[in-house]
Amino acid sequence: MKLDLVVRNARVATASDVFECDIGIADGRIAALARQLDGATTIDAAGRWVLPGGVDSHCHLDQPMTNGSRMADDFRSGTLSAACGGTTTVIPFACQMKGQSLRAAVDDYHRRAEGKALIDYAFHLIVTDPTPAVLREELPQLIAEGYTSFKIYMTYDDLKLNDRQILEVLAVARRERAMTMIHAENADCIAWLTEQLVAAGQTAPRFHAAARPMLIEREATHRAIALAELVDLPVLIVHVSGREAVEQIRWAQGRGLKVFGETCPQYVFLSDEDLDAPGFEGAKCICSPPPRDKANQDVIWHGLENGVFQVFSSDHAPFHYEGPHGKRIAGNDAGFHEVPNGIPGLETRLPLLLSEGVLQERIDINAFVALTATNAAKIYGLYPRKGTIAVGSDADLVIWDTDREVTITNSMLHHDVDYTPYEGRVVNAWPRLTLSRGEVVWSNPSPQGAPGRGQFLKATRR
Ligand code: DUC
Ligand code: ZN
Ligand code: ZN
């Protein structure tokens, strides 16, 4: 067999196994896993971890906003940042605006990605306006064309669905065997609390957490699970922040319901103390649900260890700290309720979890691979092309350095955001080399590969 490239002396981990071998690559795919392979070129992994490239199944790129704010990353900078952080597949969102057809939204996002993406991408849909045409025609057609997952929101005026609308969308997902992600927070409770906080002049960034206490996430998580049970449909609860939502998911899983859970770096590496940073600095960590306290960080860690969570994604939602289109869109000391929600994290997701999760022995390397690549690829219909190291899979591989300290600073990152919430944090893992379909896209410290080489991936149904 003629191999284009051999990665020699790899210490491979998949979601289930660890083994040492050479990885032979031909035509962008893994063609052989064996010893003593010969190829046209070779890369020596020298016994380092070689893991499947990350699948970041929850990130927002170039998503138009309705309040005048602007996302800092488009598909060029976002996918570059992902690749440099060891991620080789992203699944951002194609978000329908109310009044817009879903098809128009999908076409728009393809235009945003084409010519820019460095790595491969699929799309989740965000359904905000489930008209009869959307439910009967557009969704079934788009699912058949490879957009097999969608997110629905229970909060945000411009995005949210009511319970009846949620049921109707879930019914389509069941019939068409699509996967549904749910943002579970109770909109009316947030609005009521926000009104009171603002009236009392309590508008500093830390009050963002007071407007979204955990019980409103718990209530919505329970309701989302109940609605899915009524329709008899698996669902995935996104960006779970702490104990009360975890308890709902564990309860549902214990009853035999197919409820998947996703959490994100901000719920183990950030806390309410970060929201309480001096002045307006806390706005850098405003995201929803908000980071909770240290006790809740432990609960999320346990959920990563004990299988409550299947997916660890970034929820990269990038806004500048400075400038008129980001966190300060409503002024230099805007109220928390006027600050765009979201934080960057595409590039730091994997180093943080490998360092603090695996090297600190909270989770094993197989769990790391499952949480960051394999499970998302399976849940969202990209497996086994993506998310594992196996003969026939795309040669999306990352060689990891795990024996040196790296101090995270925003200047070393490749996103277009002017800050990282993880500034100054020390990790012991960083990608040394990232391969996407057998091509080098990151060789520390240099990004490589042309924007636009990333391919759109059609996802299969459940
Ligand atoms: N939900 C997300 O999924 N991302 C950013 C903000 C939000 O509320
Ligand atoms: Zn969300
Ligand atoms: Zn998100």
Coordinates of C-alpha atoms and ligand atoms in Angstrom, one line a residue:
M1 CA 0.0 0.0 0.0
K2 CA 1.3 3.4 -0.9
L3 CA 1.1 5.8 2.0
D4 CA 1.4 9.6 1.6
L5 CA 2.3 10.2 5.2
V6 CA 3.2 8.1 8.2
V7 CA 2.9 9.4 11.8
R8 CA 5.5 7.2 13.5
N9 CA 5.7 6.1 17.2
A10 CA 2.2 7.4 18.1
R11 CA 0.7 6.7 21.5
V12 CA -2.9 6.6 20.3
A13 CA -6.0 6.9 22.4
T14 CA -9.5 6.5 21.2
A15 CA -12.7 6.6 23.3
S16 CA -12.1 3.0 24.2
D17 CA -8.4 2.0 23.7
V18 CA -4.8 3.0 24.1
F19 CA -2.2 1.5 21.8
E20 CA 1.2 2.3 20.2
C21 CA 1.6 2.2 16.5
D22 CA 2.4 4.1 13.3
I23 CA -0.5 5.8 11.5
G24 CA -0.5 5.4 7.8
I25 CA -2.3 8.1 5.8
A26 CA -3.4 7.9 2.1
D27 CA -5.7 10.4 0.3
G28 CA -6.5 12.2 3.6
R29 CA -7.7 9.1 5.4
I30 CA -6.2 6.7 7.8
A31 CA -5.2 3.7 5.7
A32 CA -3.2 1.6 8.2
L33 CA -2.5 1.3 12.0
A34 CA 0.5 -0.9 12.3
R35 CA 4.2 -1.0 13.2
Q36 CA 7.1 -0.1 10.8
L37 CA 5.0 1.6 8.1
D38 CA 6.7 3.4 5.3
G39 CA 5.4 6.5 3.6
A40 CA 6.4 9.3 1.2
T41 CA 6.9 11.5 4.2
T42 CA 7.0 10.8 7.9
I43 CA 6.4 12.7 11.2
D44 CA 7.8 11.3 14.3
A45 CA 5.4 11.5 17.3
A46 CA 8.2 10.1 19.5
G47 CA 5.8 8.4 21.9
R48 CA 3.6 11.5 22.4
W49 CA -0.2 11.3 22.7
V50 CA -1.8 11.2 19.2
L51 CA -5.5 11.8 19.6
P52 CA -8.4 12.3 17.3
G53 CA -8.8 16.0 16.3
G54 CA -11.4 17.6 18.5
V55 CA -15.0 18.0 17.3
D56 CA -16.4 21.2 18.8
S57 CA -20.1 20.7 18.4
H58 CA -21.2 24.0 20.0
C59 CA -19.6 27.2 18.7
H60 CA -20.9 30.4 17.1
L61 CA -19.1 31.9 14.2
D62 CA -20.1 35.0 12.3
Q63 CA -23.6 34.8 13.6
P64 CA -25.5 38.1 12.9
M65 CA -27.0 39.6 16.1
T66 CA -30.2 41.6 16.4
N67 CA -28.9 44.2 18.9
G68 CA -26.1 45.7 16.8
S69 CA -23.4 43.7 18.5
R70 CA -21.0 41.8 16.2
M71 CA -19.3 38.5 16.7
A72 CA -15.5 38.9 16.6
D73 CA -14.8 35.7 14.7
D74 CA -15.8 34.7 11.2
F75 CA -15.1 31.3 9.7
R76 CA -11.5 32.3 8.9
S77 CA -10.4 33.3 12.3
G78 CA -12.7 30.9 14.2
T79 CA -11.5 27.8 12.3
L80 CA -7.9 28.9 12.5
S81 CA -8.2 29.3 16.2
A82 CA -9.9 25.9 16.5
A83 CA -7.1 24.2 14.5
C84 CA -4.4 25.7 16.6
G85 CA -6.1 24.4 19.7
G86 CA -6.4 20.9 18.3
T87 CA -9.9 20.9 16.9
T88 CA -10.4 19.6 13.4
T89 CA -14.2 19.8 13.0
V90 CA -16.6 22.5 14.1
I91 CA -20.4 22.5 14.2
P92 CA -21.5 26.1 14.4
F93 CA -25.0 27.3 13.9
A94 CA -27.1 28.5 11.0
C95 CA -29.5 30.7 12.9
Q96 CA -32.9 31.5 11.4
M97 CA -34.0 35.0 12.1
K98 CA -37.7 35.4 12.9
G99 CA -39.5 35.9 9.7
Q100 CA -36.7 34.4 7.6
S101 CA -36.9 31.0 5.9
L102 CA -34.6 28.3 7.3
R103 CA -33.3 27.7 3.8
A104 CA -32.3 31.4 3.4
A105 CA -30.4 31.1 6.8
V106 CA -28.6 28.0 5.6
D107 CA -27.6 29.6 2.3
D108 CA -26.4 32.7 4.2
Y109 CA -24.1 30.7 6.5
H110 CA -22.7 28.7 3.6
R111 CA -21.6 32.0 2.0
R112 CA -20.1 33.0 5.3
A113 CA -18.1 29.8 5.5
E114 CA -17.0 29.2 1.9
G115 CA -13.5 30.3 1.1
K116 CA -12.7 30.9 4.7
A117 CA -12.9 27.7 6.7
L118 CA -9.6 26.0 7.4
I119 CA -11.1 22.8 8.9
D120 CA -14.2 20.8 8.1
Y121 CA -17.6 22.0 9.4
A122 CA -21.2 20.9 9.6
F123 CA -24.1 23.1 10.7
H124 CA -26.7 22.8 13.4
L125 CA -29.9 24.8 12.6
I126 CA -31.4 27.2 15.1
V127 CA -35.1 27.2 14.7
T128 CA -36.7 30.4 15.9
D129 CA -39.8 30.7 13.7
P130 CA -41.4 27.3 13.3
T131 CA -44.0 28.3 10.7
P132 CA -46.1 25.6 9.0
A133 CA -43.7 25.9 6.0
V134 CA -40.7 25.4 8.2
L135 CA -42.3 22.4 10.0
R136 CA -43.8 20.7 7.0
E137 CA -41.3 21.4 4.2
E138 CA -38.1 23.2 5.1
L139 CA -37.0 21.2 8.2
P140 CA -37.6 17.7 6.6
Q141 CA -35.9 18.8 3.4
L142 CA -32.9 20.2 5.2
I143 CA -32.6 17.2 7.5
A144 CA -32.5 15.0 4.4
E145 CA -29.8 17.2 3.0
G146 CA -27.5 16.7 6.0
Y147 CA -28.5 19.3 8.5
T148 CA -29.6 16.7 11.0
S149 CA -29.5 18.6 14.3
F150 CA -31.0 21.8 15.5
K151 CA -31.0 24.0 18.6
I152 CA -34.0 25.6 20.2
Y153 CA -34.0 28.3 22.8
M154 CA -36.3 28.7 25.8
T155 CA -35.0 32.2 26.4
Y156 CA -34.0 35.4 24.5
D157 CA -36.9 37.3 22.9
D158 CA -35.5 37.1 19.4
L159 CA -34.8 33.3 19.6
K160 CA -37.2 31.7 22.1
L161 CA -40.0 29.2 21.4
N162 CA -43.0 28.6 23.7
D163 CA -43.8 25.1 24.9
R164 CA -46.3 24.5 22.1
Q165 CA -43.8 25.5 19.5
I166 CA -41.1 23.3 21.1
L167 CA -43.4 20.3 21.0
E168 CA -44.1 20.9 17.3
V169 CA -40.4 21.1 16.5
L170 CA -39.6 18.1 18.6
A171 CA -42.3 16.1 16.7
V172 CA -40.6 16.9 13.5
A173 CA -37.2 15.8 15.0
R174 CA -38.8 12.5 16.0
R175 CA -40.4 11.8 12.7
E176 CA -37.2 12.8 10.7
R177 CA -34.7 11.2 13.2
A178 CA -32.9 14.5 13.9
M179 CA -31.1 15.5 17.1
T180 CA -32.4 18.5 19.2
M181 CA -30.3 20.7 21.4
I182 CA -32.1 22.8 24.0
H183 CA -31.0 26.0 25.7
A184 CA -32.8 25.6 29.0
E185 CA -33.5 28.8 30.9
N186 CA -36.8 30.2 31.9
A187 CA -37.3 33.4 30.0
D188 CA -40.1 35.0 32.1
C189 CA -38.2 34.4 35.3
I190 CA -35.1 36.1 33.8
A191 CA -37.1 39.0 32.6
W192 CA -38.8 39.5 36.0
L193 CA -35.6 39.2 38.0
T194 CA -33.8 41.5 35.6
E195 CA -36.5 44.2 35.9
Q196 CA -36.1 44.2 39.6
L197 CA -32.4 44.3 39.6
V198 CA -32.3 47.1 37.2
A199 CA -34.9 49.1 39.2
A200 CA -32.7 48.7 42.2
G201 CA -29.6 49.9 40.3
Q202 CA -28.0 46.5 40.6
T203 CA -26.5 46.3 37.1
A204 CA -22.8 45.5 37.5
P205 CA -21.7 42.4 35.6
R206 CA -21.9 40.2 38.7
F207 CA -25.7 40.7 38.8
H208 CA -25.9 38.8 35.6
A209 CA -25.7 35.7 37.8
A210 CA -28.5 37.0 40.1
A211 CA -30.8 37.4 37.1
R212 CA -30.2 33.8 36.1
P213 CA -30.1 31.7 39.3
M214 CA -29.8 28.0 39.0
L215 CA -33.4 27.3 39.7
I216 CA -34.5 28.9 36.4
E217 CA -32.1 26.6 34.6
R218 CA -33.4 23.6 36.7
E219 CA -37.0 24.5 35.9
A220 CA -36.3 24.8 32.2
T221 CA -34.2 21.7 32.1
H222 CA -37.0 19.7 33.7
R223 CA -39.5 21.2 31.3
A224 CA -37.3 20.4 28.3
I225 CA -37.0 16.8 29.4
A226 CA -40.7 16.5 30.0
L227 CA -41.5 17.9 26.6
A228 CA -39.1 15.5 25.0
E229 CA -40.5 12.6 27.0
L230 CA -44.0 13.5 25.8
V231 CA -42.8 13.3 22.2
D232 CA -40.6 10.2 23.0
L233 CA -37.4 11.8 21.6
P234 CA -33.8 11.9 22.7
V235 CA -32.6 15.5 23.4
L236 CA -29.4 17.1 24.4
I237 CA -29.3 19.8 27.1
V238 CA -26.6 22.3 26.2
H239 CA -24.2 24.3 28.4
V240 CA -25.2 22.8 31.7
S241 CA -23.7 25.0 34.5
G242 CA -24.2 23.3 37.9
R243 CA -25.9 21.0 40.4
E244 CA -29.5 21.6 39.8
A245 CA -29.5 21.0 36.1
V246 CA -27.2 18.0 36.6
E247 CA -29.7 16.5 39.0
Q248 CA -32.5 16.8 36.4
I249 CA -30.4 15.1 33.7
R250 CA -29.3 12.4 36.0
W251 CA -32.9 11.8 37.2
A252 CA -34.0 11.5 33.5
Q253 CA -31.1 9.2 32.6
G254 CA -32.0 7.1 35.6
R255 CA -35.5 6.7 34.4
G256 CA -34.2 5.4 31.1
L257 CA -34.9 8.5 29.1
K258 CA -32.4 9.4 26.4
V259 CA -31.2 12.7 27.6
F260 CA -27.7 13.8 26.7
G261 CA -25.8 16.5 28.6
E262 CA -23.2 19.0 27.4
T263 CA -21.0 21.2 29.5
C264 CA -18.3 23.7 28.7
P265 CA -15.0 25.0 30.0
Q266 CA -16.5 28.0 31.6
Y267 CA -18.4 25.8 34.1
V268 CA -15.3 24.2 35.5
F269 CA -12.6 26.9 34.9
L270 CA -14.6 30.1 35.6
S271 CA -16.8 31.0 38.6
D272 CA -19.0 33.7 40.0
E273 CA -15.7 35.3 41.3
D274 CA -14.7 36.0 37.7
L275 CA -18.0 37.8 37.1
D276 CA -17.2 39.9 40.2
A277 CA -13.9 41.2 38.8
P278 CA -13.3 44.9 39.4
G279 CA -15.1 47.5 37.3
F280 CA -16.5 46.2 34.1
E281 CA -14.0 43.4 33.7
G282 CA -16.6 40.8 34.8
A283 CA -18.3 41.4 31.5
K284 CA -15.6 39.3 29.9
C285 CA -17.2 36.3 31.6
I286 CA -20.8 37.1 30.9
C287 CA -22.3 34.1 29.3
S288 CA -25.5 32.1 29.8
P289 CA -26.0 30.2 31.9
P290 CA -23.5 32.1 34.1
P291 CA -20.5 30.5 35.7
R292 CA -21.5 29.3 39.2
D293 CA -19.6 28.9 42.4
K294 CA -16.7 26.5 43.3
A295 CA -19.0 23.8 44.7
N296 CA -20.8 23.7 41.4
Q297 CA -17.6 23.4 39.5
D298 CA -17.0 20.2 41.5
V299 CA -20.4 18.9 40.5
I300 CA -19.6 19.5 36.8
W301 CA -16.3 17.8 37.2
H302 CA -18.1 14.8 38.7
G303 CA -20.5 14.8 35.8
L304 CA -17.6 14.6 33.4
E305 CA -16.1 11.8 35.4
N306 CA -19.2 9.7 35.9
G307 CA -20.9 9.9 32.5
V308 CA -23.7 12.4 33.1
F309 CA -22.1 14.4 30.3
Q310 CA -21.4 13.1 26.8
V311 CA -20.1 16.3 25.3
F312 CA -17.6 19.0 26.4
S313 CA -17.8 21.8 23.9
S314 CA -16.6 25.4 23.9
D315 CA -19.8 27.4 23.3
H316 CA -17.4 29.9 21.7
A317 CA -19.5 33.0 21.3
P318 CA -16.9 35.7 20.6
F319 CA -17.4 39.4 21.4
H320 CA -14.7 42.1 21.8
Y321 CA -14.2 43.6 25.3
E322 CA -13.2 47.0 23.9
G323 CA -14.8 48.8 20.9
P324 CA -18.4 49.6 20.0
H325 CA -19.7 46.2 18.8
G326 CA -18.8 43.9 21.7
K327 CA -19.3 43.9 25.5
R328 CA -19.4 47.7 25.6
I329 CA -22.1 48.1 22.9
A330 CA -24.3 49.9 25.4
G331 CA -21.5 52.0 26.8
N332 CA -18.6 51.7 29.2
D333 CA -20.6 50.8 32.2
A334 CA -23.6 49.3 30.6
G335 CA -25.9 47.1 32.7
F336 CA -25.3 43.4 32.7
H337 CA -28.6 43.0 30.8
E338 CA -27.2 45.0 27.9
V339 CA -23.9 43.1 27.6
P340 CA -23.7 40.5 24.7
N341 CA -23.8 37.0 26.1
G342 CA -20.9 34.8 25.3
I343 CA -17.2 34.1 25.7
P344 CA -14.4 32.8 23.5
G345 CA -13.0 29.4 24.0
L346 CA -12.4 27.4 20.7
E347 CA -8.6 27.3 21.1
T348 CA -8.4 26.7 24.8
R349 CA -11.1 24.0 25.2
L350 CA -8.8 21.0 24.7
P351 CA -5.6 22.2 26.4
L352 CA -7.6 23.1 29.5
L353 CA -9.4 19.8 29.7
L354 CA -6.4 17.6 28.8
S355 CA -4.2 19.5 31.4
E356 CA -6.7 19.8 34.2
G357 CA -8.8 16.8 33.5
V358 CA -6.4 14.1 32.3
L359 CA -3.0 15.2 33.7
Q360 CA -4.6 16.0 37.0
E361 CA -6.2 12.5 36.9
R362 CA -9.8 13.6 37.2
I363 CA -10.8 11.8 33.9
D364 CA -8.9 9.2 31.9
I365 CA -7.6 9.8 28.4
N366 CA -10.4 7.7 26.8
A367 CA -13.0 9.8 28.5
F368 CA -11.2 12.9 27.2
V369 CA -11.4 11.6 23.6
A370 CA -15.1 10.6 24.1
L371 CA -16.1 14.0 25.6
T372 CA -14.2 16.1 23.1
A373 CA -14.5 14.3 19.8
T374 CA -16.1 10.8 19.6
N375 CA -19.5 11.4 21.3
A376 CA -20.2 14.6 19.5
A377 CA -19.4 12.9 16.1
K378 CA -21.7 10.0 17.0
I379 CA -24.6 12.2 18.4
Y380 CA -24.5 14.6 15.4
G381 CA -24.0 12.0 12.6
L382 CA -20.4 12.5 11.6
Y383 CA -19.0 9.2 13.0
P384 CA -16.8 7.3 12.0
R385 CA -15.6 9.8 9.4
K386 CA -14.8 12.2 12.3
G387 CA -14.1 11.7 16.0
T388 CA -11.9 8.6 16.1
I389 CA -8.7 7.0 14.9
A390 CA -9.6 4.0 12.8
V391 CA -8.8 2.7 9.3
G392 CA -11.1 4.6 6.9
S393 CA -11.6 7.7 9.2
D394 CA -10.4 11.1 8.1
A395 CA -6.8 11.6 9.1
D396 CA -7.7 14.4 11.6
L397 CA -5.0 13.9 14.3
V398 CA -3.4 15.9 17.0
I399 CA 0.1 15.3 18.4
W400 CA 0.1 16.7 22.0
D401 CA 2.9 18.1 24.1
T402 CA 2.1 17.3 27.7
D403 CA 5.5 17.9 29.3
R404 CA 5.8 21.7 29.4
E405 CA 4.1 24.6 31.0
V406 CA 2.2 27.0 28.8
T407 CA 0.9 30.2 30.3
I408 CA -2.2 31.2 28.3
T409 CA -2.2 34.8 27.0
N410 CA -4.5 36.3 24.5
S411 CA -1.5 37.3 22.3
M412 CA -0.7 33.6 21.6
L413 CA -4.2 32.7 20.5
H414 CA -5.5 33.0 16.9
H415 CA -9.1 34.1 17.4
D416 CA -10.0 37.7 16.6
V417 CA -11.2 38.5 20.1
D418 CA -9.3 41.0 22.2
Y419 CA -9.2 38.9 25.4
T420 CA -9.4 35.4 26.7
P421 CA -11.1 34.7 30.0
Y422 CA -8.2 32.3 30.8
E423 CA -5.4 35.0 30.7
G424 CA -2.5 33.9 32.9
R425 CA -3.7 30.4 33.5
V426 CA -1.0 27.8 33.3
V427 CA -1.6 24.5 31.5
N428 CA 0.6 21.5 30.8
A429 CA -0.8 20.5 27.5
W430 CA -0.8 22.2 24.1
P431 CA -1.1 20.9 20.5
R432 CA 2.2 20.3 18.9
L433 CA 0.8 19.5 15.5
T434 CA -2.7 19.3 14.0
L435 CA -3.5 17.4 10.9
S436 CA -6.8 17.9 9.0
R437 CA -7.4 15.1 6.4
G438 CA -3.7 14.4 6.5
E439 CA -2.6 18.1 6.0
V440 CA -0.8 20.0 8.6
V441 CA -2.9 23.0 9.7
W442 CA -0.9 23.8 12.9
S443 CA 2.7 23.1 13.7
N444 CA 3.4 25.0 16.9
P445 CA 3.9 28.0 16.7
S446 CA 2.8 28.3 13.1
P447 CA -0.6 27.9 11.5
Q448 CA -0.5 26.3 8.1
G449 CA -2.9 25.5 5.3
A450 CA -5.1 27.8 3.2
P451 CA -8.4 29.3 4.4
G452 CA -11.2 27.7 2.3
R453 CA -9.7 24.2 2.4
G454 CA -12.3 23.1 5.0
Q455 CA -15.1 21.1 3.6
F456 CA -18.8 21.1 4.5
L457 CA -19.9 17.8 6.1
K458 CA -23.3 16.4 5.6
A459 CA -24.4 14.8 8.8
T460 CA -26.4 11.5 8.9
R461 CA -29.6 11.0 10.8
R462 CA -29.9 9.2 14.1
Ligands
DUC1 N1 -26.3 30.5 24.5 C1 -25.4 29.9 23.7 O1 -25.6 28.8 23.3 N2 -24.3 30.6 23.3 C2 -24.1 31.9 23.7 C3 -25.0 32.6 24.5 C4 -26.2 31.7 24.9 O2 -27.0 32.1 25.7
ZN2 ZN -27.5 28.6 24.5
ZN3 ZN -24.0 28.7 22.3

